[in-house]
Every structure is written in C-alpha cells, then in structure tokens.
CSV table of C-alpha atoms and ligand atoms in Angstrom, one decimal:
chain,number,residue,atom,x,y,z
A,233,UNK,CA,-11.5,-18.0,-3.3
A,234,UNK,CA,-13.2,-14.2,-4.6
A,235,UNK,CA,-11.3,-12.1,-5.5
A,236,UNK,CA,-13.0,-8.5,-6.9
A,237,UNK,CA,-11.1,-6.7,-9.5
A,238,UNK,CA,-11.5,-2.6,-10.2
A,239,UNK,CA,-9.7,-2.1,-13.1
A,240,UNK,CA,-10.1,1.7,-12.7
A,241,UNK,CA,-9.4,4.2,-15.2
A,242,UNK,CA,-6.2,5.0,-17.4
A,243,UNK,CA,-3.7,2.3,-17.2
A,244,UNK,CA,-5.3,0.4,-15.0
A,245,UNK,CA,-6.8,-2.1,-16.3
A,246,UNK,CA,-4.3,-3.0,-18.6
A,247,UNK,CA,-1.2,-3.8,-15.8
A,248,UNK,CA,-3.9,-5.8,-13.9
A,249,UNK,CA,-5.0,-7.9,-17.3
A,250,UNK,CA,-1.4,-8.8,-16.4
A,251,UNK,CA,-1.7,-9.7,-12.9
A,252,UNK,CA,-4.5,-11.8,-13.5
A,253,UNK,CA,-2.6,-13.5,-16.0
A,254,UNK,CA,0.3,-14.2,-13.5
A,255,UNK,CA,-2.8,-15.4,-11.4
A,256,UNK,CA,-3.9,-18.0,-12.9
A,257,UNK,CA,-0.3,-19.7,-14.0
A,258,UNK,CA,0.1,-19.6,-10.8
A,259,UNK,CA,-3.5,-20.9,-9.5
A,260,UNK,CA,-2.7,-23.9,-11.8
A,261,UNK,CA,0.8,-24.6,-10.4
A,262,UNK,CA,0.0,-24.3,-6.7
A,263,UNK,CA,-3.9,-26.1,-7.5
A,264,UNK,CA,-5.8,-23.3,-5.9
A,265,UNK,CA,-9.2,-22.3,-7.4
A,266,UNK,CA,-10.6,-18.5,-7.4
A,267,UNK,CA,-13.4,-17.2,-9.4
A,268,UNK,CA,-13.2,-13.2,-10.2
A,269,UNK,CA,-15.4,-10.7,-10.6
A,270,UNK,CA,-14.9,-7.4,-12.3
A,271,UNK,CA,-16.7,-4.3,-10.9
A,272,UNK,CA,-16.5,-0.8,-13.2
A,273,UNK,CA,-15.8,1.9,-10.3
A,274,UNK,CA,-14.1,4.7,-12.4
A,275,UNK,CA,-13.8,8.5,-13.4
A,276,UNK,CA,-14.7,7.2,-16.8
A,277,UNK,CA,-18.3,5.7,-15.2
A,278,UNK,CA,-18.7,8.6,-12.9
A,279,UNK,CA,-18.2,10.5,-16.2
A,280,UNK,CA,-21.0,8.5,-18.5
A,281,UNK,CA,-23.3,8.7,-15.7
A,282,UNK,CA,-23.1,12.4,-15.2
A,283,UNK,CA,-21.2,13.0,-12.6
A,284,UNK,CA,-20.0,16.6,-12.4
A,285,UNK,CA,-16.0,16.6,-13.1
A,286,UNK,CA,-15.4,19.6,-10.8
A,287,UNK,CA,-17.8,18.8,-7.5
A,288,UNK,CA,-19.0,15.5,-6.6
A,289,UNK,CA,-23.4,15.3,-7.8
A,290,UNK,CA,-23.5,11.3,-7.3
A,291,UNK,CA,-22.0,8.6,-6.1
A,292,UNK,CA,-18.4,7.4,-7.3
A,293,UNK,CA,-19.0,4.0,-5.4
A,294,UNK,CA,-22.3,3.2,-4.9
A,295,UNK,CA,-23.5,1.7,-1.1
A,296,UNK,CA,-24.4,-1.8,-2.6
A,297,UNK,CA,-21.0,-1.7,-4.2
A,298,UNK,CA,-19.2,-1.6,-1.0
A,299,UNK,CA,-21.8,-3.8,0.7
A,300,UNK,CA,-20.7,-6.3,-2.2
A,301,UNK,CA,-17.4,-6.2,-1.6
A,302,UNK,CA,-17.4,-7.4,1.9
A,303,UNK,CA,-18.4,-10.5,1.0
A,304,UNK,CA,-14.5,-11.1,-1.4
A,305,UNK,CA,-11.9,-12.8,-0.1
A,306,UNK,CA,-9.5,-10.1,-1.7
A,307,UNK,CA,-10.2,-7.0,-3.7
A,308,UNK,CA,-7.3,-6.1,-6.7
A,309,UNK,CA,-7.5,-2.2,-7.6
A,310,UNK,CA,-5.6,-1.1,-10.4
A,311,UNK,CA,-6.0,2.9,-10.0
A,312,UNK,CA,-8.0,5.5,-9.4
A,313,UNK,CA,-7.5,8.8,-11.1
A,314,UNK,CA,-8.9,11.2,-14.0
A,315,UNK,CA,-7.2,13.8,-15.7
A,316,UNK,CA,-11.0,15.3,-16.3
A,317,UNK,CA,-12.1,14.8,-12.8
A,318,UNK,CA,-11.0,17.3,-10.0
A,319,UNK,CA,-8.2,16.0,-7.5
A,320,UNK,CA,-10.3,14.4,-4.6
A,321,UNK,CA,-13.1,13.3,-5.9
A,322,UNK,CA,-12.0,10.1,-6.6
A,323,UNK,CA,-9.5,9.5,-3.9
A,324,UNK,CA,-11.8,10.7,-1.6
A,325,UNK,CA,-15.5,9.0,-2.9
A,326,UNK,CA,-13.3,5.6,-3.9
A,327,UNK,CA,-9.7,4.6,-2.3
A,328,UNK,CA,-10.4,6.5,1.3
A,329,UNK,CA,-13.7,5.1,1.8
A,330,UNK,CA,-13.1,1.8,1.1
A,331,UNK,CA,-10.3,2.3,3.4
A,332,UNK,CA,-12.9,3.6,6.2
A,333,UNK,CA,-15.7,1.8,5.2
A,334,UNK,CA,-14.3,-1.8,5.1
A,335,UNK,CA,-12.0,-1.1,7.8
A,336,UNK,CA,-8.5,-1.3,6.0
A,337,UNK,CA,-6.6,-0.4,9.3
A,338,UNK,CA,-2.9,-1.0,7.8
A,339,UNK,CA,-1.0,0.5,4.8
A,340,UNK,CA,1.4,-1.7,4.5
A,341,UNK,CA,4.2,-1.5,1.9
A,342,UNK,CA,7.6,-3.5,0.9
A,343,UNK,CA,10.2,-1.9,-0.4
A,344,UNK,CA,12.8,-4.0,-1.6
A,345,UNK,CA,14.8,-3.7,-4.4
A,346,UNK,CA,14.7,-6.5,-7.0
A,347,UNK,CA,17.9,-7.2,-8.6
A,348,UNK,CA,18.7,-5.8,-11.7
A,349,UNK,CA,16.7,-2.9,-10.7
A,350,UNK,CA,18.1,1.2,-11.1
A,351,UNK,CA,18.2,2.9,-7.3
A,352,UNK,CA,19.1,6.6,-7.4
A,353,UNK,CA,21.2,5.8,-4.2
A,354,UNK,CA,24.7,5.8,-5.2
A,355,UNK,CA,26.5,2.1,-3.9
A,356,UNK,CA,23.3,0.5,-2.6
A,357,UNK,CA,22.2,-3.0,-4.5
A,358,UNK,CA,19.5,-5.3,-3.2
A,359,UNK,CA,21.2,-6.3,-0.2
A,360,UNK,CA,20.7,-2.5,0.9
A,361,UNK,CA,17.3,-2.0,0.6
A,362,UNK,CA,14.8,-4.7,1.7
A,363,UNK,CA,12.5,-3.3,4.7
A,364,UNK,CA,8.3,-2.9,5.0
A,365,UNK,CA,6.4,0.1,6.2
A,366,UNK,CA,3.3,-0.6,8.4
A,367,UNK,CA,1.3,3.1,7.5
A,368,UNK,CA,-1.8,3.3,10.0
A,369,UNK,CA,-4.3,3.6,7.4
A,370,UNK,CA,-7.4,5.6,8.8
A,371,UNK,CA,-6.8,8.1,11.1
A,372,UNK,CA,-4.5,10.8,12.0
A,373,UNK,CA,-5.4,13.7,9.1
A,374,UNK,CA,-6.9,11.6,7.6
A,375,UNK,CA,-10.3,11.4,8.8
A,376,UNK,CA,-12.0,15.0,7.6
A,377,UNK,CA,-12.5,16.3,11.3
A,378,UNK,CA,-11.7,20.1,11.1
A,379,UNK,CA,-13.0,22.9,9.1
A,380,UNK,CA,-12.9,26.8,7.7
A,381,UNK,CA,-14.3,29.2,9.2
A,382,UNK,CA,-14.8,32.9,7.3
A,383,UNK,CA,-13.6,31.3,4.2
A,384,UNK,CA,-12.0,33.6,1.4
A,385,UNK,CA,-12.1,36.6,3.7
A,386,UNK,CA,-8.8,37.9,5.4
A,387,UNK,CA,-9.8,36.2,8.3
A,388,UNK,CA,-10.2,32.5,7.0
A,389,UNK,CA,-9.0,30.0,9.7
A,390,UNK,CA,-8.8,26.8,8.6
A,391,UNK,CA,-7.9,23.7,11.0
A,392,UNK,CA,-7.5,20.1,10.3
A,393,UNK,CA,-7.5,17.7,12.9
A,394,UNK,CA,-5.0,14.8,14.0
A,395,UNK,CA,-7.8,12.2,15.6
A,396,UNK,CA,-4.8,9.7,16.6
A,397,UNK,CA,-6.6,7.2,19.3
A,398,UNK,CA,-5.0,4.2,21.6
A,399,UNK,CA,-7.0,2.0,20.0
A,400,UNK,CA,-5.8,3.1,16.0
A,401,UNK,CA,-2.2,3.0,17.1
A,402,UNK,CA,-2.0,0.1,19.2
A,403,UNK,CA,-3.2,-2.4,16.5
A,404,UNK,CA,-0.9,-0.8,13.8
A,405,UNK,CA,1.7,-1.1,16.1
A,406,UNK,CA,0.7,-4.9,16.9
A,407,UNK,CA,0.4,-5.3,13.6
A,408,UNK,CA,3.9,-4.0,12.7
A,409,UNK,CA,5.3,-6.0,15.9
A,410,UNK,CA,3.7,-9.5,14.3
A,411,UNK,CA,5.0,-8.8,11.2
A,412,UNK,CA,8.5,-8.1,12.5
A,413,UNK,CA,8.5,-11.7,13.9
A,414,UNK,CA,7.5,-13.8,11.6
A,415,UNK,CA,9.7,-11.9,8.5
A,416,UNK,CA,12.6,-13.4,7.4
A,417,UNK,CA,15.3,-10.9,8.6
A,418,UNK,CA,18.2,-10.9,11.0
A,419,UNK,CA,17.3,-7.5,12.3
A,420,UNK,CA,14.3,-8.1,14.3
A,421,UNK,CA,13.7,-4.3,14.5
A,422,UNK,CA,10.7,-2.5,15.1
A,423,UNK,CA,11.5,1.7,13.9
A,424,UNK,CA,8.9,3.9,15.6
A,425,UNK,CA,8.6,6.5,13.0
A,426,UNK,CA,6.5,10.3,14.3
A,427,UNK,CA,7.4,13.5,15.2
A,428,UNK,CA,7.3,13.6,19.2
A,429,UNK,CA,9.8,16.5,19.3
A,430,UNK,CA,7.0,18.9,18.3
A,431,UNK,CA,3.7,16.5,17.9
A,432,UNK,CA,3.8,16.2,21.8
A,433,UNK,CA,-0.2,14.6,22.3
A,434,UNK,CA,-0.6,12.3,19.3
A,435,UNK,CA,3.3,12.1,18.9
A,436,UNK,CA,3.3,10.9,23.3
A,437,UNK,CA,0.3,8.6,22.4
A,438,UNK,CA,2.2,6.5,19.9
A,439,UNK,CA,5.7,6.9,22.0
A,440,UNK,CA,3.9,5.0,24.9
A,441,UNK,CA,2.3,2.8,23.0
A,442,UNK,CA,4.9,1.4,21.2
A,443,UNK,CA,7.4,0.9,24.4
A,444,UNK,CA,4.4,-0.7,26.5
A,445,UNK,CA,3.5,-2.9,24.1
A,446,UNK,CA,6.7,-3.8,22.9
A,447,UNK,CA,8.0,-4.6,26.6
A,448,UNK,CA,5.0,-6.9,27.7
A,449,UNK,CA,4.2,-8.5,24.4
A,450,UNK,CA,7.5,-8.7,22.3
A,451,UNK,CA,11.0,-8.8,24.3
A,452,UNK,CA,12.5,-10.4,21.2
A,453,UNK,CA,11.8,-7.2,19.1
A,454,UNK,CA,14.7,-4.6,19.1
A,455,UNK,CA,12.9,-1.3,19.5
A,456,UNK,CA,14.1,1.7,17.7
A,457,UNK,CA,12.5,5.8,17.0
A,458,UNK,CA,13.2,8.3,14.4
A,459,UNK,CA,11.5,11.7,13.9
A,460,UNK,CA,10.2,11.4,10.7
A,461,UNK,CA,12.2,14.3,8.9
A,462,UNK,CA,15.6,12.0,10.1
A,463,UNK,CA,14.0,9.0,8.4
A,464,UNK,CA,14.0,10.7,5.3
A,465,UNK,CA,17.5,11.4,5.6
A,466,UNK,CA,18.3,7.9,6.7
A,467,UNK,CA,16.3,6.4,3.6
A,468,UNK,CA,18.9,8.2,1.5
A,469,UNK,CA,22.0,7.5,3.7
A,470,UNK,CA,21.4,4.0,5.3
A,471,UNK,CA,18.2,2.4,3.9
A,472,UNK,CA,20.2,-0.6,5.2
A,473,UNK,CA,19.4,0.1,8.3
A,474,UNK,CA,15.7,-1.0,8.2
A,475,UNK,CA,13.5,-4.4,8.9
A,476,UNK,CA,10.2,-2.8,9.5
A,477,UNK,CA,8.8,0.5,10.0
A,478,UNK,CA,5.9,1.6,11.9
A,479,UNK,CA,4.5,5.3,11.3
A,480,UNK,CA,1.2,7.7,11.0
A,481,UNK,CA,-1.1,7.8,8.2
A,482,UNK,CA,0.2,11.1,7.1
A,483,UNK,CA,4.2,10.2,7.6
A,484,UNK,CA,3.3,7.1,6.1
A,485,UNK,CA,2.1,8.3,2.9
A,486,UNK,CA,4.8,10.8,2.3
A,487,UNK,CA,8.0,8.4,3.0
A,488,UNK,CA,6.4,5.8,1.4
A,489,UNK,CA,6.9,7.7,-1.5
A,490,UNK,CA,10.2,8.4,-1.1
A,491,UNK,CA,11.2,4.2,-0.1
A,492,UNK,CA,9.0,4.0,-3.5
A,493,UNK,CA,12.2,6.0,-5.6
A,494,UNK,CA,14.8,4.0,-4.0
A,495,UNK,CA,13.5,0.2,-4.8
A,496,UNK,CA,13.2,1.8,-8.4
A,497,UNK,CA,9.8,4.2,-8.7
A,498,UNK,CA,6.2,3.5,-9.1
A,499,UNK,CA,7.1,0.9,-12.1
A,500,UNK,CA,7.4,-1.7,-9.2
A,501,UNK,CA,6.1,-0.4,-6.2
A,502,UNK,CA,3.1,-2.4,-4.7
A,503,UNK,CA,0.8,-2.2,-1.4
A,504,UNK,CA,-2.0,-3.5,0.4
A,505,UNK,CA,-5.1,-1.8,2.7
A,506,UNK,CA,-5.1,-4.3,5.2
A,507,UNK,CA,-7.9,-5.5,7.1
A,508,UNK,CA,-6.4,-8.5,8.7
A,509,UNK,CA,-10.3,-9.9,9.5
A,510,UNK,CA,-11.9,-8.7,6.6
A,511,UNK,CA,-11.4,-7.7,3.7
A,512,UNK,CA,-7.8,-6.3,1.9
A,513,UNK,CA,-6.7,-4.3,-1.2
A,514,UNK,CA,-4.1,-4.6,-3.4
A,515,UNK,CA,-2.7,-2.0,-5.4
A,516,UNK,CA,0.3,-0.8,-7.7
A,517,UNK,CA,1.4,2.4,-6.4
A,518,UNK,CA,1.5,4.0,-9.6
A,519,UNK,CA,-1.4,6.1,-10.8
A,520,UNK,CA,-3.6,5.6,-13.6
A,521,UNK,CA,-0.8,7.3,-15.8
A,522,UNK,CA,-3.9,8.4,-18.9
A,523,UNK,CA,-0.7,9.1,-20.8
A,524,UNK,CA,0.2,6.0,-21.2
A,525,UNK,CA,-3.0,4.1,-21.9
A,526,UNK,CA,-3.9,2.0,-24.2
A,527,UNK,CA,-0.5,1.8,-26.0
A,528,UNK,CA,0.8,-1.6,-23.8
A,529,UNK,CA,3.8,0.3,-22.6
A,530,UNK,CA,3.4,0.7,-18.9
A,531,UNK,CA,5.0,-1.5,-16.4
A,532,UNK,CA,3.0,-4.5,-15.0
A,533,UNK,CA,5.7,-5.0,-12.5
A,534,UNK,CA,4.0,-3.3,-9.4
A,535,UNK,CA,0.4,-5.0,-10.4
A,536,UNK,CA,2.2,-8.6,-10.6
A,537,UNK,CA,3.7,-7.6,-7.2
A,538,UNK,CA,0.3,-6.7,-5.9
A,539,UNK,CA,-1.3,-9.6,-6.8
A,540,UNK,CA,1.4,-11.7,-5.4
A,541,UNK,CA,1.0,-9.8,-2.1
A,542,UNK,CA,-2.7,-10.0,-2.5
A,543,UNK,CA,-1.9,-13.7,-2.6
A,544,UNK,CA,0.9,-14.2,0.6
A,545,UNK,CA,-0.9,-11.7,2.7
A,546,UNK,CA,-4.8,-13.6,2.2
A,547,UNK,CA,-2.7,-16.9,3.6
A,548,UNK,CA,-1.3,-14.9,6.2
A,549,UNK,CA,-4.8,-13.8,7.3
A,550,UNK,CA,-6.2,-17.1,6.8
A,551,UNK,CA,-4.1,-18.9,7.9
A,552,UNK,CA,-3.1,-20.5,4.5
A,553,UNK,CA,-0.1,-22.2,3.9
A,554,UNK,CA,-0.6,-22.8,-0.4
A,555,UNK,CA,-1.7,-19.4,-0.8
A,556,UNK,CA,1.4,-17.8,1.1
A,557,UNK,CA,3.6,-20.0,-1.1
A,558,UNK,CA,1.7,-19.3,-4.3
A,559,UNK,CA,3.0,-15.6,-3.2
A,560,UNK,CA,6.3,-16.4,-2.5
A,561,UNK,CA,6.3,-18.0,-5.9
A,562,UNK,CA,4.8,-14.9,-7.7
A,563,UNK,CA,7.4,-13.3,-6.2
A,564,UNK,CA,10.3,-15.3,-6.8
A,565,UNK,CA,9.0,-15.1,-10.5
A,566,UNK,CA,9.1,-11.3,-10.4
A,567,UNK,CA,12.8,-11.3,-9.1
A,568,UNK,CA,13.6,-14.0,-11.8
A,569,UNK,CA,12.1,-11.6,-14.6
A,570,UNK,CA,13.3,-8.4,-13.5
A,571,UNK,CA,17.3,-8.2,-14.8
A,572,UNK,CA,16.0,-8.9,-18.4
A,573,UNK,CA,14.0,-5.6,-18.2
A,574,UNK,CA,16.7,-2.7,-19.5
A,575,UNK,CA,14.6,-0.1,-17.2
A,576,UNK,CA,11.4,-0.3,-15.3
A,577,UNK,CA,10.5,3.0,-16.4
A,578,UNK,CA,6.8,2.8,-19.5
A,579,UNK,CA,8.1,2.4,-22.4
A,580,UNK,CA,11.9,1.6,-21.5
A,581,UNK,CA,11.6,-1.7,-20.8
A,582,UNK,CA,12.7,-3.5,-23.7
A,583,UNK,CA,9.0,-4.9,-23.7
A,584,UNK,CA,6.0,-4.8,-23.7
A,585,UNK,CA,3.1,-4.5,-21.2
A,586,UNK,CA,1.8,-8.2,-22.4
A,587,UNK,CA,5.3,-9.2,-22.7
A,588,UNK,CA,6.4,-8.1,-19.4
A,589,UNK,CA,3.0,-10.4,-18.0
A,590,UNK,CA,4.6,-13.3,-20.3
A,591,UNK,CA,7.9,-13.3,-19.0
A,592,UNK,CA,6.6,-14.0,-15.6
A,593,UNK,CA,4.3,-16.2,-16.3
A,594,UNK,CA,7.2,-18.5,-18.0
A,595,UNK,CA,9.6,-17.7,-15.1
A,596,UNK,CA,6.9,-19.2,-13.1
B,209,IPM,C1,-1.6,7.0,-1.3
B,209,IPM,C2,-2.4,7.7,-2.2
B,209,IPM,C3,-3.8,8.8,-1.3
B,209,IPM,C4,-2.9,8.4,0.7
B,209,IPM,C5,-4.7,9.5,-1.6
B,209,IPM,C6,-4.7,9.3,-3.8
B,209,IPM,C7,-5.5,9.7,-0.8
B,209,IPM,O1,-1.3,9.0,-2.0
B,209,IPM,O2,-2.3,5.6,-1.5
B,209,IPM,O3,-0.5,6.9,-0.9
B,209,IPM,O4,-2.6,10.0,0.4
B,209,IPM,O5,-3.2,7.9,1.0
B,210,MN,MN1,0.8,8.5,-1.5
C-alpha cells in the first residue's frame, strides 16, 4: 500500500506523526507492507513561496501534485488552516479542490462515543451514541455556482446555487444503503436528512431517489426521513435512534459538527473523503489549532482514528480483509486507551501527544 501523507499546518504534522507510529505497529502485527510519501502542501509553503495572504495569487496545490496524488492508494491528511491566511484560500485551494478533482463524493463521519470520553449529553453513554453520517461531498452549494451582481451597491444581488443531480444523490444513497447493510448494528435503518418542506426541488430529487432505490434494491433496510432541523434536535435528545444517515453536502457539514461534540469533541472525531473506486483522503476533524502547535499537548486520537478508518475503508473498497482487520484493531486499541485519559481536550489529557500515541501502540 502506498500512502501519501500531507501533514499540513499547525498541529497537523504532530498528530499525523502519532497516526504513523500506530500504522507502523499495526502493519507489523497484521503483516502488511506500505510506503509513505510526504507532500509539503501547507499554508506555510504558500507564504514561503510568496503567496498573498489575502487573495490567492499562486497555487496552494500544484497540478503536478494532484496528478501524483491520483497514483496513491490513500491520502492521510493532518490539517489545513493558517492564522495568517484569509479564510477560503486554503479551504478551497486544498480541501475542496482535492474533493472535486479526485471525485471523493462521500464524506464519511462515524459518530461513536468511546468509553471514558465525556459527552455533554446528560445520561447518554457509548451504547447511545454510535451512528454514521454519509455526507454527499461534491455537489449542493459547494460547487461554487452562482454569482454576485452590482456588488457594493444597494442593489447588490447574490445567488449561490444548490446544484443537486440525481446521479450525485443516487451514488451517495447507494453507498449509504450498502454501508448500512454491512455495518454491525441491529437497527438496519437508513435516515435521509434534508429539508423537503422548503427545498421542494432539490429535496424532492433526494426523496424520490432514496425511496425508489431503497424499495427496489434494499428492501432489507428500513427507510426513515428527518428534516435537518429536527435531526439536530434528535441528535441531542435521542442519538440512540440513529444507525446510518445520508444527507446533502451543506446539511452534512453542519450536522457533523454537532455530532462531533456529542462524541466528545474535535479531539476524537475523524472523517474520510471517499471515492470508493479512486483515491480517498482521511483526516482528523479538528483544524490546525495553531495556538497548540509544537507543544506536544494536542490530542492525536482523531488522527489515529482517521488512520484506522484509512485502513478499514481502503480494505473495504479493495476487498482486502487484512486491511479491514488492521483498521478494526486500531479502533480496538483506541477503545482500550480512551478510559486511561483524563480528558480529550488539548493540554488536559493527563498525557502528552506522543504519550497518547505510545499508549495506543501498547494497547495494540
Ligand atoms: C469540513 C470543513 C470544510 C467543509 C471546510 C473547511 C471547507 O468544514 O470538512 O466539514 O465545509 O466541508
Ligand atoms: Mn465542516
């Protein structure tokens, strides 16, 4: 397996280093080989090369790098985000560009409360918080379609188009049904989250696709629907209700941040940008956290979780049992480690960044 590593900015490289420590250990145990290639794609490089911090003047990722990234089995990403660079430049230039160019049409976000991890939800524990959000990752309002006219005048008008295709909705829905089928849960229920009462065009495309595909090809999976606002309420009141959720790009963006908080915060939440037949990219959900950089205090658990996902999902997509099992072993080691930690917050873990990595390795 060839893995491209993009440590990125801030604490990204530190947490990725712990994930790679765990990778080395699990590869020895599970008996597979891999090679790593580091790519310096970061805000620091952009500035060092003379990029303007206020508007994009040079590429943050080069065409040759995208071409090279296509040749790997997976990408392991730390964080993109730099305090000196205006919002949007790195997000659009790196993260969104890779999602679109590599057609990573699924954003996969497991939401699982690990033992010993604090949730802000009263009276809820690991048995209650264990579901997966499948977010469509290449369409909706993220395509950049739309524009602004008469900018700066009282007549200013802007549009931001919700580009929804049957093709895009369908492939996300099918992925989610398949995941629901193979997932180890008794509920076997897929919930569509949208806003069909207001988004009567885009919502209807999703709704009909969901029920048509479900009725025809997945009769064994129960179908359920939530409006996105109600879904936010249920995440807090009854998270145990959910099994797998499928939703559009922006709704998925928003509900997965709420989901991250109920699973213990950004120190533990991991995600994948997935093209099941292409090159997928796995990352911890916390940003570059510049104020903690270089202090050995940031929580690497989300990055270790992302590494576990990388192994499991690469295995799933390539039909490689050994990798799937290796990913499961990483998760089991995380579950053995979280109860030993005082907190999942940076600087309050009772251990340093590198010590947490060592704990996971010894649990393996
Ligand atoms: C995420 C992030 C990105 C998104 C930003 C950084 C563009 O919030 O991965 O959820 O909105 O998708
Ligand atoms: Mn987000």
